[in-house]
Short mmCIF file of C-alpha atoms in Angstrom, two decimals:
data_model
loop_
_atom_site.label_atom_id
_atom_site.label_comp_id
_atom_site.label_asym_id
_atom_site.label_seq_id
_atom_site.Cartn_x
_atom_site.Cartn_y
_atom_site.Cartn_z
CA GLY A 1 36.46 16.88 -37.23
CA ALA A 2 36.16 15.06 -40.48
CA MET A 3 34.70 11.57 -40.44
CA ARG A 4 37.01 8.69 -40.90
CA SER A 5 37.22 7.24 -44.35
CA ARG A 6 37.40 3.59 -45.32
CA GLY A 7 40.94 4.19 -46.43
CA GLU A 8 41.95 5.41 -42.97
CA VAL A 9 40.23 2.42 -41.36
CA ASP A 10 42.09 0.02 -43.62
CA ALA A 11 45.38 1.77 -42.93
CA THR A 12 44.80 1.35 -39.17
CA LEU A 13 44.06 -2.34 -39.66
CA GLN A 14 47.30 -2.71 -41.56
CA THR A 15 49.31 -0.94 -38.83
CA ALA A 16 47.63 -3.11 -36.24
CA LYS A 17 48.53 -6.18 -38.28
CA VAL A 18 44.93 -7.39 -38.27
CA ASN A 19 43.96 -9.42 -41.30
CA PRO A 20 40.87 -7.84 -42.90
CA ALA A 21 39.92 -11.25 -44.28
CA GLU A 22 39.15 -12.41 -40.75
CA LEU A 23 36.69 -9.56 -40.22
CA LEU A 24 33.16 -8.79 -41.28
CA PRO A 25 33.21 -6.06 -43.93
CA VAL A 26 31.37 -3.46 -41.83
CA VAL A 27 33.28 -1.23 -39.40
CA HIS A 28 31.77 1.07 -36.77
CA CYS A 29 33.78 4.27 -36.33
CA LEU A 30 33.03 5.33 -32.78
CA SER A 31 33.25 8.93 -31.74
CA PHE A 32 31.88 10.92 -28.85
CA GLY A 33 28.65 12.71 -29.58
CA PRO A 34 28.25 16.41 -28.76
CA GLN A 35 26.45 15.75 -25.48
CA ALA A 36 28.39 12.67 -24.43
CA GLY A 37 30.23 14.23 -21.52
CA ALA A 38 27.30 16.26 -20.25
CA GLY A 39 26.01 13.55 -17.94
CA GLU A 40 22.44 13.90 -19.12
CA CYS A 41 22.08 10.19 -19.76
CA CYS A 42 22.13 7.50 -17.14
CA LEU A 43 21.50 3.78 -17.00
CA LEU A 44 18.76 1.97 -15.09
CA GLN A 45 19.15 -1.78 -14.68
CA LEU A 46 15.76 -3.42 -15.22
CA GLU A 47 14.34 -6.19 -13.09
CA PRO A 48 12.52 -9.02 -14.89
CA GLY A 49 9.23 -7.85 -16.31
CA LEU A 50 10.08 -4.16 -16.43
CA CYS A 51 11.68 -4.38 -19.87
CA ALA A 52 8.54 -5.97 -21.26
CA GLU A 53 6.43 -3.26 -19.63
CA LEU A 54 8.45 -0.51 -21.25
CA GLU A 55 8.29 -2.25 -24.62
CA ALA A 56 4.53 -2.54 -24.23
CA GLY A 57 4.40 1.22 -23.91
CA ARG A 58 3.76 1.42 -20.18
CA SER A 59 5.47 3.98 -18.00
CA LEU A 60 7.61 3.66 -14.97
CA VAL A 61 7.49 6.38 -12.33
CA ILE A 62 10.09 7.56 -9.86
CA ARG A 63 8.45 8.71 -6.64
CA GLY A 64 9.78 10.44 -3.60
CA GLU A 65 9.92 13.76 -1.84
CA LYS A 66 13.31 15.34 -1.28
CA ASP A 67 13.54 13.85 2.20
CA GLU A 68 12.61 10.37 1.02
CA GLN A 69 14.75 7.75 -0.72
CA ALA A 70 13.53 7.50 -4.29
CA VAL A 71 11.61 4.43 -5.42
CA LEU A 72 10.64 3.28 -8.89
CA CYS A 73 7.07 2.12 -9.50
CA SER A 74 5.63 0.08 -12.29
CA LYS A 75 1.88 -0.34 -12.53
CA ASP A 76 1.81 -2.84 -9.68
CA LYS A 77 5.24 -3.06 -8.04
CA THR A 78 7.64 -0.87 -6.09
CA TYR A 79 11.46 -0.97 -6.19
CA ASP A 80 14.18 0.67 -4.11
CA MET A 81 16.76 2.52 -6.24
CA LYS A 82 20.43 2.39 -5.46
CA ILE A 83 23.51 3.49 -7.34
CA ALA A 84 25.85 0.65 -8.26
CA ASP A 85 29.43 1.48 -9.15
CA THR A 86 31.50 -0.48 -11.58
CA SER A 87 35.25 -0.27 -11.99
CA ASN A 88 34.77 -0.36 -15.74
CA MET A 89 33.74 2.36 -18.15
CA LEU A 90 30.32 1.96 -19.74
CA LEU A 91 29.68 3.64 -23.07
CA PHE A 92 26.18 3.71 -24.53
CA ILE A 93 25.96 3.74 -28.26
CA PRO A 94 22.88 4.22 -30.44
CA GLY A 95 22.82 2.64 -33.85
CA CYS A 96 25.57 0.17 -33.07
CA LYS A 97 24.93 -3.21 -34.59
CA THR A 98 25.77 -6.66 -33.28
CA PRO A 99 27.41 -9.29 -35.50
CA GLU A 100 24.05 -11.05 -35.74
CA GLN A 101 22.38 -7.94 -37.05
CA LEU A 102 25.21 -7.28 -39.51
CA ASN A 103 25.05 -10.80 -40.90
CA ALA A 104 21.31 -10.57 -41.31
CA ASP A 105 21.46 -7.18 -42.96
CA GLN A 106 22.59 -7.24 -46.57
CA ALA A 107 23.41 -3.50 -46.62
CA SER A 108 25.96 -2.34 -49.08
CA CYS A 109 27.73 0.18 -46.86
CA ASN A 110 30.82 -0.93 -45.06
CA ILE A 111 31.30 1.95 -42.63
CA ILE A 112 28.90 3.07 -39.87
CA HIS A 113 29.65 6.27 -37.99
CA SER A 114 28.30 5.78 -34.48
CA GLN A 115 28.18 8.52 -31.92
CA ILE A 116 28.56 7.62 -28.27
CA ALA A 117 25.60 9.20 -26.51
CA GLY A 118 27.00 8.99 -23.03
CA PHE A 119 29.27 7.14 -20.67
CA GLY A 120 29.80 6.56 -17.00
CA ASN A 121 30.91 4.08 -14.41
CA ASN A 122 27.69 3.62 -12.51
CA TYR A 123 24.04 2.76 -13.01
CA TRP A 124 20.81 2.62 -11.01
CA GLU A 125 20.08 -0.78 -9.55
CA LEU A 126 16.57 -1.84 -8.55
CA ARG A 127 15.45 -4.08 -5.75
CA ARG A 128 11.82 -5.02 -5.24
CA CYS A 129 10.60 -3.61 -1.95
CA ARG A 130 7.47 -3.31 0.13
CA PRO A 131 5.40 -0.34 -0.94
CA LYS A 132 5.69 2.48 1.56
CA LEU A 133 2.04 2.65 2.54
CA LYS A 134 2.15 3.87 6.13
CA LYS A 135 2.02 7.42 4.81
CA LEU A 136 -1.30 6.66 3.13
CA ARG A 137 -3.05 6.06 6.42
CA LYS A 138 -1.27 9.05 7.95
CA LEU A 139 -2.54 11.37 5.21
CA LEU A 140 -6.11 10.12 5.42
CA MET A 141 -6.07 10.36 9.21
CA GLU A 142 -5.40 14.09 8.94
CA ASP A 143 -9.09 14.57 8.36
CA PRO A 144 -11.23 11.50 9.09
CA TYR A 145 -14.83 11.66 7.93
CA GLU A 146 -17.18 12.19 10.85
CA GLY A 147 -20.44 12.04 8.96
CA PRO A 148 -22.58 14.57 7.11
CA ASP A 149 -23.59 16.37 10.28
CA SER A 150 -20.05 17.16 11.21
CA ARG A 151 -19.37 20.84 11.15
CA LYS A 152 -15.79 20.16 10.18
CA ASP A 153 -16.54 19.27 6.59
CA GLN A 154 -18.25 22.53 5.93
CA THR A 155 -15.10 24.51 6.49
CA LEU A 156 -12.45 24.67 3.82
CA THR A 157 -9.82 22.14 4.59
CA PHE A 158 -6.90 21.15 2.43
CA SER A 159 -6.26 17.81 4.03
CA LYS A 160 -8.22 15.96 1.41
CA TYR A 161 -6.68 13.75 -1.23
CA THR A 162 -7.77 12.54 -4.62
CA THR A 163 -6.34 9.41 -6.25
CA GLU A 164 -4.02 11.68 -8.24
CA ASP A 165 -2.80 13.38 -5.05
CA LEU A 166 -2.08 10.04 -3.43
CA LEU A 167 -0.17 8.84 -6.49
CA ASN A 168 2.07 11.87 -6.22
CA LEU A 169 2.68 11.57 -2.50
CA ILE A 170 2.87 7.85 -1.77
CA GLN A 171 5.92 5.78 -2.70
CA ALA A 172 4.03 2.84 -4.12
CA SER A 173 2.56 1.66 -7.39
CA GLU A 174 -0.99 2.58 -8.32
CA GLU A 175 -2.27 -0.96 -7.82
CA GLU A 176 -0.61 -1.24 -4.42
CA ILE A 177 -2.16 2.07 -3.36
CA LEU A 178 -5.65 1.14 -4.58
CA HIS A 179 -5.40 -2.24 -2.88
CA GLN A 180 -4.35 -0.64 0.41
CA LEU A 181 -7.26 1.83 0.22
CA GLN A 182 -9.54 -1.19 0.07
CA VAL A 183 -7.75 -2.91 2.96
CA ILE A 184 -8.15 0.10 5.25
CA ASP A 185 -11.83 0.51 4.23
CA ALA A 186 -11.32 3.96 2.75
CA CYS A 187 -14.14 5.38 0.67
CA LYS A 188 -14.47 8.11 -1.89
CA ILE A 189 -16.60 11.04 -0.81
CA GLU A 190 -17.03 13.85 -3.31
CA GLY A 191 -13.98 12.67 -5.20
CA TYR A 192 -11.70 12.52 -2.17
CA TRP A 193 -10.48 9.39 -0.42
CA ARG A 194 -11.60 9.40 3.21
CA ILE A 195 -11.16 7.16 6.16
CA LEU A 196 -14.02 7.10 8.65
CA ASP A 197 -13.59 8.53 12.10
CA PHE A 198 -13.65 5.50 14.39
CA ASP A 199 -16.59 6.67 16.50
CA TYR A 200 -18.63 7.39 13.39
CA GLU A 201 -17.70 4.02 11.98
CA MET A 202 -18.87 2.31 15.17
CA LYS A 203 -22.07 4.32 15.08
CA LEU A 204 -22.78 3.06 11.55
CA LEU A 205 -21.89 -0.50 12.48
CA ASN A 206 -24.14 -0.30 15.51
CA HIS A 207 -27.12 0.79 13.36
CA VAL A 208 -26.58 -2.29 11.21
CA THR A 209 -26.07 -4.79 14.03
CA GLN A 210 -29.12 -3.47 15.90
CA LEU A 211 -31.20 -3.80 12.76
CA ILE A 212 -29.94 -7.36 12.21
CA ASP A 213 -30.96 -8.12 15.79
CA SER A 214 -34.41 -6.52 15.63
CA GLU A 215 -35.19 -8.19 12.29
CA SER A 216 -33.73 -11.52 13.45
CA TRP A 217 -31.81 -11.85 10.22
CA SER A 218 -29.23 -14.55 9.74
CA LEU A 219 -25.74 -13.02 9.93
CA SER A 220 -24.99 -14.53 6.55
CA LYS A 221 -28.02 -13.08 4.82
CA VAL A 222 -28.37 -9.36 5.50
CA PRO A 223 -30.45 -7.67 2.78
CA LEU A 224 -29.03 -4.44 1.37
CA ARG A 225 -32.38 -3.07 0.26
CA THR A 226 -34.01 -3.30 3.68
CA CYS A 227 -30.95 -1.81 5.37
CA LEU A 228 -31.11 1.21 3.10
CA GLU A 229 -34.84 1.58 3.64
CA GLU A 230 -34.69 1.29 7.41
CA LEU A 231 -31.49 3.23 8.01
CA GLY A 232 -31.60 5.71 5.15
CA SER A 233 -33.27 8.30 7.32
CA LEU A 234 -30.50 8.10 9.90
CA GLU A 235 -27.40 8.10 7.74
CA PRO A 236 -26.46 8.69 4.08
CA ILE A 237 -27.19 5.55 2.08
CA GLU A 238 -23.63 5.58 0.68
CA MET A 239 -22.34 5.27 4.24
CA ILE A 240 -24.73 2.42 5.04
CA GLU A 241 -23.61 0.56 1.98
CA HIS A 242 -19.99 1.36 2.79
CA ILE A 243 -20.23 -0.11 6.29
CA LEU A 244 -21.87 -3.24 4.92
CA LEU A 245 -19.08 -3.59 2.36
CA SER A 246 -16.44 -3.03 5.03
CA TYR A 247 -17.83 -5.60 7.43
CA GLY A 248 -19.44 -8.08 5.11
CA ARG A 249 -19.10 -9.98 1.87
CA LYS A 250 -21.49 -8.85 -0.82
CA TYR A 251 -23.33 -11.44 -2.92
CA ILE A 252 -26.38 -11.66 -5.12
CA ASP A 253 -28.92 -14.42 -4.73
CA ASP A 254 -30.76 -16.22 -7.53
CA ALA A 255 -33.53 -13.65 -7.44
CA GLY A 256 -31.05 -10.87 -8.04
CA GLU A 257 -31.27 -9.42 -4.54
CA VAL A 258 -28.13 -8.09 -2.88
CA TYR A 259 -27.14 -9.59 0.47
CA PHE A 260 -24.19 -9.44 2.82
CA GLU A 261 -22.54 -12.25 4.71
CA MET A 262 -21.25 -10.46 7.79
CA HIS A 263 -17.64 -10.98 8.90
CA GLU A 264 -18.03 -12.19 12.47
CA ASP A 265 -14.31 -11.86 13.22
CA LYS A 266 -14.05 -8.33 11.91
CA ILE A 267 -17.11 -7.16 13.85
CA CYS A 268 -15.91 -8.71 17.10
CA ARG A 269 -12.50 -7.15 16.52
CA ALA A 270 -13.97 -3.69 15.96
CA ILE A 271 -15.99 -3.93 19.14
CA ALA A 272 -12.92 -5.00 21.09
CA HIS A 273 -11.08 -2.00 19.66
CA MET A 274 -13.89 0.24 20.86
CA LEU A 275 -13.72 -1.21 24.36
CA LEU A 276 -9.94 -1.23 24.66
CA GLN A 277 -9.33 2.31 23.53
CA ASN A 278 -10.84 3.68 26.73
CA ALA A 279 -8.04 2.71 29.10
CA VAL A 280 -4.36 1.85 29.18
CA LYS A 281 -5.06 -1.79 30.01
CA PHE A 282 -7.80 -4.08 31.22
CA ASN A 283 -8.18 -7.05 33.46
CA LEU A 284 -8.27 -9.83 30.87
CA LEU A 285 -11.16 -11.83 32.32
CA GLU A 286 -13.32 -8.77 32.85
CA PHE A 287 -12.59 -7.59 29.36
CA GLN A 288 -13.51 -10.96 27.83
CA GLU A 289 -16.82 -10.94 29.66
CA VAL A 290 -17.79 -7.42 28.61
CA TRP A 291 -16.59 -8.07 25.10
CA GLN A 292 -18.74 -11.18 24.62
CA GLN A 293 -21.75 -9.33 25.93
CA SER A 294 -21.15 -6.44 23.57
CA VAL A 295 -21.06 -8.33 20.29
CA PRO A 296 -24.22 -9.14 18.29
CA GLU A 297 -26.32 -12.16 19.20
CA GLY A 298 -24.92 -15.28 17.65
CA MET A 299 -21.31 -14.10 17.47
CA THR A 300 -18.53 -15.66 19.50
CA THR A 301 -15.50 -13.70 20.62
CA ARG A 302 -12.03 -15.27 20.56
CA LEU A 303 -8.71 -13.76 21.51
CA ASP A 304 -7.15 -14.73 18.18
CA GLN A 305 -9.50 -12.24 16.53
CA LEU A 306 -7.34 -9.54 18.10
CA LYS A 307 -4.01 -10.34 16.43
CA GLY A 308 -2.15 -7.17 15.60
CA LEU A 309 -4.69 -5.11 17.59
CA ALA A 310 -4.17 -6.06 21.22
CA LEU A 311 -1.66 -7.87 23.36
CA VAL A 312 -2.20 -10.05 26.41
CA ASP A 313 0.22 -9.74 29.30
CA LYS A 314 0.42 -13.22 30.77
CA SER A 315 3.08 -12.24 33.29
CA SER A 316 0.91 -9.80 35.24
CA ARG A 317 -1.37 -11.00 38.06
CA PRO A 318 -4.19 -10.84 37.15
CA GLU A 319 -3.53 -11.17 33.41
CA THR A 320 -4.20 -7.99 31.49
CA ILE A 321 -4.84 -6.94 27.90
CA PHE A 322 -4.01 -3.66 26.18
CA LEU A 323 -4.39 -2.05 22.78
CA LEU A 324 -1.35 -2.32 20.52
CA LYS A 325 -2.05 -1.65 16.86
CA VAL A 326 0.47 -2.82 14.27
CA GLU A 327 -0.41 0.14 12.07
CA ASP A 328 0.82 2.52 14.77
CA LEU A 329 4.28 0.95 14.75
CA PRO A 330 7.23 2.06 12.58
CA GLU A 331 7.42 0.91 8.96
CA ASP A 332 11.18 0.37 8.85
CA ASN A 333 12.26 -3.15 9.88
CA GLN A 334 14.90 -2.20 12.45
CA GLU A 335 12.75 0.56 13.92
CA ARG A 336 9.81 -1.84 14.18
CA PHE A 337 11.85 -4.38 16.12
CA ASN A 338 13.32 -1.68 18.37
CA SER A 339 9.83 -0.47 19.11
CA LEU A 340 8.52 -3.96 19.88
CA PHE A 341 11.44 -4.80 22.17
CA GLY A 342 10.92 -1.49 23.90
CA ILE A 343 7.35 -2.53 24.68
CA ARG A 344 8.27 -6.00 25.82
CA GLU A 345 11.74 -7.42 26.39
CA LYS A 346 11.04 -11.01 25.36
CA TRP A 347 8.46 -12.22 22.86
CA THR A 348 7.25 -15.64 21.87
CA GLU A 349 6.95 -16.26 18.14
CA VAL A 350 3.17 -16.54 18.45
CA ASP A 351 2.88 -13.14 20.09
CA ILE A 352 5.30 -11.28 17.85
CA THR A 353 4.23 -12.71 14.48
CA PRO A 354 1.15 -10.48 13.97
CA TYR A 355 3.38 -7.47 14.62
CA ILE A 356 6.06 -8.33 12.04
CA GLN A 357 4.13 -10.29 9.42
CA ASP A 358 3.70 -7.20 7.25
CA LEU A 359 7.46 -6.69 7.12
CA CYS A 360 8.04 -9.87 5.15
CA ALA A 361 9.33 -9.21 1.66
CA GLU A 362 8.23 -11.40 -1.24
CA LYS A 363 9.01 -15.00 -0.24
CA GLN A 364 10.49 -13.98 3.12
CA THR A 365 9.27 -15.75 6.24
CA VAL A 366 8.70 -14.47 9.78
CA GLY A 367 11.39 -16.94 10.86
CA ALA A 368 13.91 -15.30 8.56
CA LEU A 369 13.06 -11.87 9.98
CA LEU A 370 13.48 -13.14 13.53
CA THR A 371 16.83 -14.66 12.68
CA LYS A 372 18.00 -11.37 11.28
CA TYR A 373 16.64 -8.91 13.82
CA ALA A 374 16.36 -10.86 17.06
CA ARG A 375 18.20 -13.25 19.28
CA SER A 376 16.51 -16.33 20.65
CA SER A 377 16.77 -18.02 24.02
CA MET A 378 14.79 -20.44 26.14
CA GLN A 379 12.64 -19.26 29.02
CA ASN A 380 10.68 -21.75 31.10
CA GLY A 381 10.95 -24.27 28.31
CA VAL A 382 9.55 -21.83 25.75
CA LYS A 383 11.55 -20.24 22.94
CA VAL A 384 11.56 -16.45 23.23
CA TYR A 385 13.07 -13.65 21.18
CA ASN A 386 14.76 -10.52 22.41
CA SER A 387 16.69 -7.64 20.96
CA ARG A 388 20.13 -8.10 19.47
CA ARG A 389 21.10 -4.79 20.97
CA PRO A 390 21.47 -3.88 24.63
CA ILE A 391 18.30 -2.25 25.90
CA SER A 392 18.96 1.41 26.57
CA GLU B 1 7.04 14.77 -6.53
CA ALA B 2 6.84 12.07 -9.13
CA ALA B 3 9.05 11.82 -12.16
CA SER B 4 7.45 9.80 -14.90
CA LEU B 5 9.66 7.62 -17.07
CA ALA B 6 7.43 7.57 -20.09
CA ARG B 7 8.74 6.43 -23.42
CA SER B 8 10.08 9.35 -25.34
CA GLY B 9 9.00 9.62 -28.93
CA GLY B 10 5.82 7.92 -29.92
CA ALA B 11 6.20 5.95 -33.07
CA GLY B 12 7.35 2.38 -33.09
CA GLY B 13 9.21 0.65 -30.34
CA LEU B 14 11.94 1.89 -28.11
CA ALA B 15 15.35 2.28 -29.76
CA GLN B 16 17.85 -0.47 -29.06
CA TRP B 17 21.30 0.70 -28.14
CA VAL B 18 24.45 -1.22 -27.34
CA LEU B 19 26.67 -0.95 -24.29
CA VAL B 20 30.44 -1.05 -24.64
CA GLU B 21 32.26 -1.90 -21.44
CA LEU B 22 35.94 -1.06 -21.20
CA GLN B 23 38.50 -1.29 -18.47
CA GLY B 24 39.94 1.92 -17.18
CA GLU B 25 39.09 5.49 -17.90
CA VAL B 26 38.32 7.33 -21.07
CA GLU B 27 40.38 10.48 -21.30
CA PRO B 28 40.35 13.15 -23.94
CA ARG B 29 43.45 13.44 -26.03
CA GLN B 30 42.90 17.08 -26.76
CA SER B 31 42.22 19.68 -24.11
CA GLY B 32 38.91 20.50 -25.74
CA GLY B 33 37.13 17.60 -24.11
CA LEU B 34 35.57 14.51 -25.50
CA ALA B 35 32.72 15.86 -27.59
CA GLY B 36 33.31 15.10 -31.23
CA SER B 37 36.56 13.25 -30.73
CA LEU B 38 37.13 9.76 -32.10
CA LEU B 39 37.25 6.73 -29.82
CA GLY B 40 38.24 4.10 -32.30
CA ASP B 41 37.19 1.52 -34.86
CA LEU B 42 34.96 -1.39 -33.91
CA HIS B 43 35.24 -4.53 -36.03
CA TYR B 44 33.85 -8.03 -35.68
CA THR B 45 35.54 -11.25 -36.74
CA HIS B 46 33.57 -13.79 -38.73
CA GLU B 47 33.08 -15.67 -35.48
CA GLY B 48 31.43 -12.59 -34.02
CA VAL B 49 34.28 -11.53 -31.74
CA PRO B 50 34.34 -7.74 -31.38
CA VAL B 51 37.69 -6.10 -32.04
CA LEU B 52 38.21 -2.51 -30.93
CA ILE B 53 41.16 -0.47 -32.08
CA VAL B 54 41.62 2.51 -29.76
CA GLY B 55 44.63 4.66 -30.31
CA HIS B 56 47.61 2.36 -30.20
CA HIS B 57 45.75 -0.51 -28.62
CA ILE B 58 43.81 -3.50 -29.85
CA LEU B 59 41.11 -4.89 -27.60
CA TYR B 60 39.38 -8.22 -28.09
CA GLY B 61 36.02 -8.68 -26.43
CA LYS B 62 32.84 -10.66 -26.48
CA VAL B 63 29.19 -10.05 -27.19
CA VAL B 64 27.14 -10.55 -24.04
CA ARG B 65 23.37 -10.79 -23.97
CA LEU B 66 22.34 -8.97 -20.79
CA GLU B 67 20.28 -10.95 -18.32
CA LYS B 68 19.01 -7.67 -16.94
CA PRO B 69 18.63 -5.15 -19.75
CA PHE B 70 19.22 -1.47 -19.13
CA ALA B 71 16.93 1.45 -19.81
CA VAL B 72 18.70 4.62 -20.90
CA LEU B 73 17.28 7.61 -19.06
CA VAL B 74 17.67 11.10 -20.39
CA LYS B 75 17.06 14.10 -18.20
CA ARG B 76 14.20 16.18 -19.47
CA GLY B 77 14.61 19.93 -19.63
CA ALA B 78 18.32 19.32 -19.53
CA SER B 79 19.21 22.89 -20.24
CA GLU B 80 17.42 24.20 -17.17
CA PRO B 81 18.96 23.97 -13.75
CA GLY B 82 16.96 21.61 -11.61
CA PRO B 83 17.12 18.95 -8.96
CA ALA B 84 19.82 16.39 -9.53
CA GLY B 85 19.54 12.70 -8.92
CA PRO B 86 16.38 10.64 -9.10
CA HIS B 87 14.05 13.49 -8.33
CA ALA B 88 14.70 15.18 -11.66
CA CYS B 89 12.50 14.36 -14.62
CA TYR B 90 13.70 11.52 -16.81
CA ALA B 91 12.47 9.95 -20.01
CA VAL B 92 13.30 6.46 -21.24
CA THR B 93 15.01 6.91 -24.55
CA ALA B 94 16.30 3.45 -25.37
CA LEU B 95 16.80 -0.09 -24.15
CA ILE B 96 20.11 -1.92 -24.02
CA LYS B 97 19.97 -5.70 -24.25
CA THR B 98 23.49 -6.34 -25.50
CA LYS B 99 26.90 -5.34 -24.32
CA LEU B 100 30.33 -5.62 -25.88
CA LEU B 101 32.61 -6.49 -23.03
CA PHE B 102 36.29 -5.78 -23.46
CA LYS B 103 38.03 -7.33 -20.49
CA THR B 104 41.31 -8.37 -22.02
CA ARG B 105 44.28 -6.16 -21.48
CA PRO B 106 44.81 -3.98 -24.51
CA LYS B 107 47.57 -5.15 -26.82
CA PRO B 108 49.71 -2.22 -27.84
CA ILE B 109 50.21 -1.70 -31.54
CA ILE B 110 53.90 -1.49 -32.30
CA THR B 111 54.51 0.65 -35.30
CA ASN B 112 57.59 0.26 -37.40
CA VAL B 113 59.35 3.52 -37.79
CA PRO B 114 61.09 3.57 -41.14
CA LYS B 115 64.80 4.17 -40.88
CA LYS B 116 66.20 7.17 -42.52
CA VAL B 117 68.66 6.32 -45.13
#
């Protein structure tokens, strides 16, 4: 239809008994654009920081397979997406000016024809969430790296993932994914991210710890160069360096030589893992003895090194210990608690904390999680937590 | 699959749009649907109060600076059939930092019908 004229606008004002003298001279005549009803536009409510990111030219990405709930990722954060309904009608209008803008603009025109681009009564709401990283380990565990001699790698296998592949499959931001790859000691082999097969990893670690022992090196000053020279004939040098990086802190001395300060706790923990994976459970005292004997000279084993890896059963006679890895447990909060209460009916806070710590959202405490998902009671003078639901 | 919300268009910053929030539904007067039809005239008083004249109603509102701005997403490849919802491909076309909120009940405009003599 024909566009409204100033005359028609003034006539409407007169009919409405609105005094034009009380108004700014510019009127916006609003009409529905050709695509307004098509539903091609929608609104996304931005959390703090995201607006600035968009204005700086950075992208946001929506990630999720059809069977997953979509998340939105910025460069370093992940958000759940949810539709929020409003009882009001929202119209989005390009080229519509605010009174501030009109007062600042000395334009001569007094009529702006604005087309409504779209409308609706809902928008996408964002809520910061934990990145969904369990899938990352799952994907990399499809084909762990067993070393160059493994016959497996010579066959064509499609269970290998580049950074790009992982970005497409994992519901997390790029920074969160790269950080997690570091946390799980993944390494890039021929362009693909790989996790080491545990036995191969222990084999590499053993080469290093035996060398440390035979050379009588201090655990805080393990020379990279000598390791590569001595072990390079046994294993690829990239793997030797990788195991040193995984189990030590790299530093350079004043002479420019590269050394590693070995992580005593992490090495003891890995050796415990190796021992515990061979049976359902162990006599605690026997295990502690074998464990101490198995770690490198100069290292001291402590049960608190095994948080999130193994659990001690103090109620059995004799006391026992068994492998329970937090990374094997469900990622969803409720499912995690169900799983934990299925393993043990009542937990002390000390015992359960390593198994729920990773569930804490930004600024959330373990205490808050326990309040929400568990019920507390006293047992023998000690506070314990059990399920809110009846055990099936 | 990942849908990237990159900025559409390259030059300059993102466009700034305005949100108008009204009570109730918007219904087409003609059977032909909304496209192309007029909504109404939007004025501002000297004090910056938005005044919207829609049909036989006057609405008075206020300019609200949004604490949480909106991004306007437009479906890419809109003419092709494809997955609906968040899994489709979207581009950020504009930002909305301001809304015109019309919460007051519309005042009907009473027109004087001239008497026939």
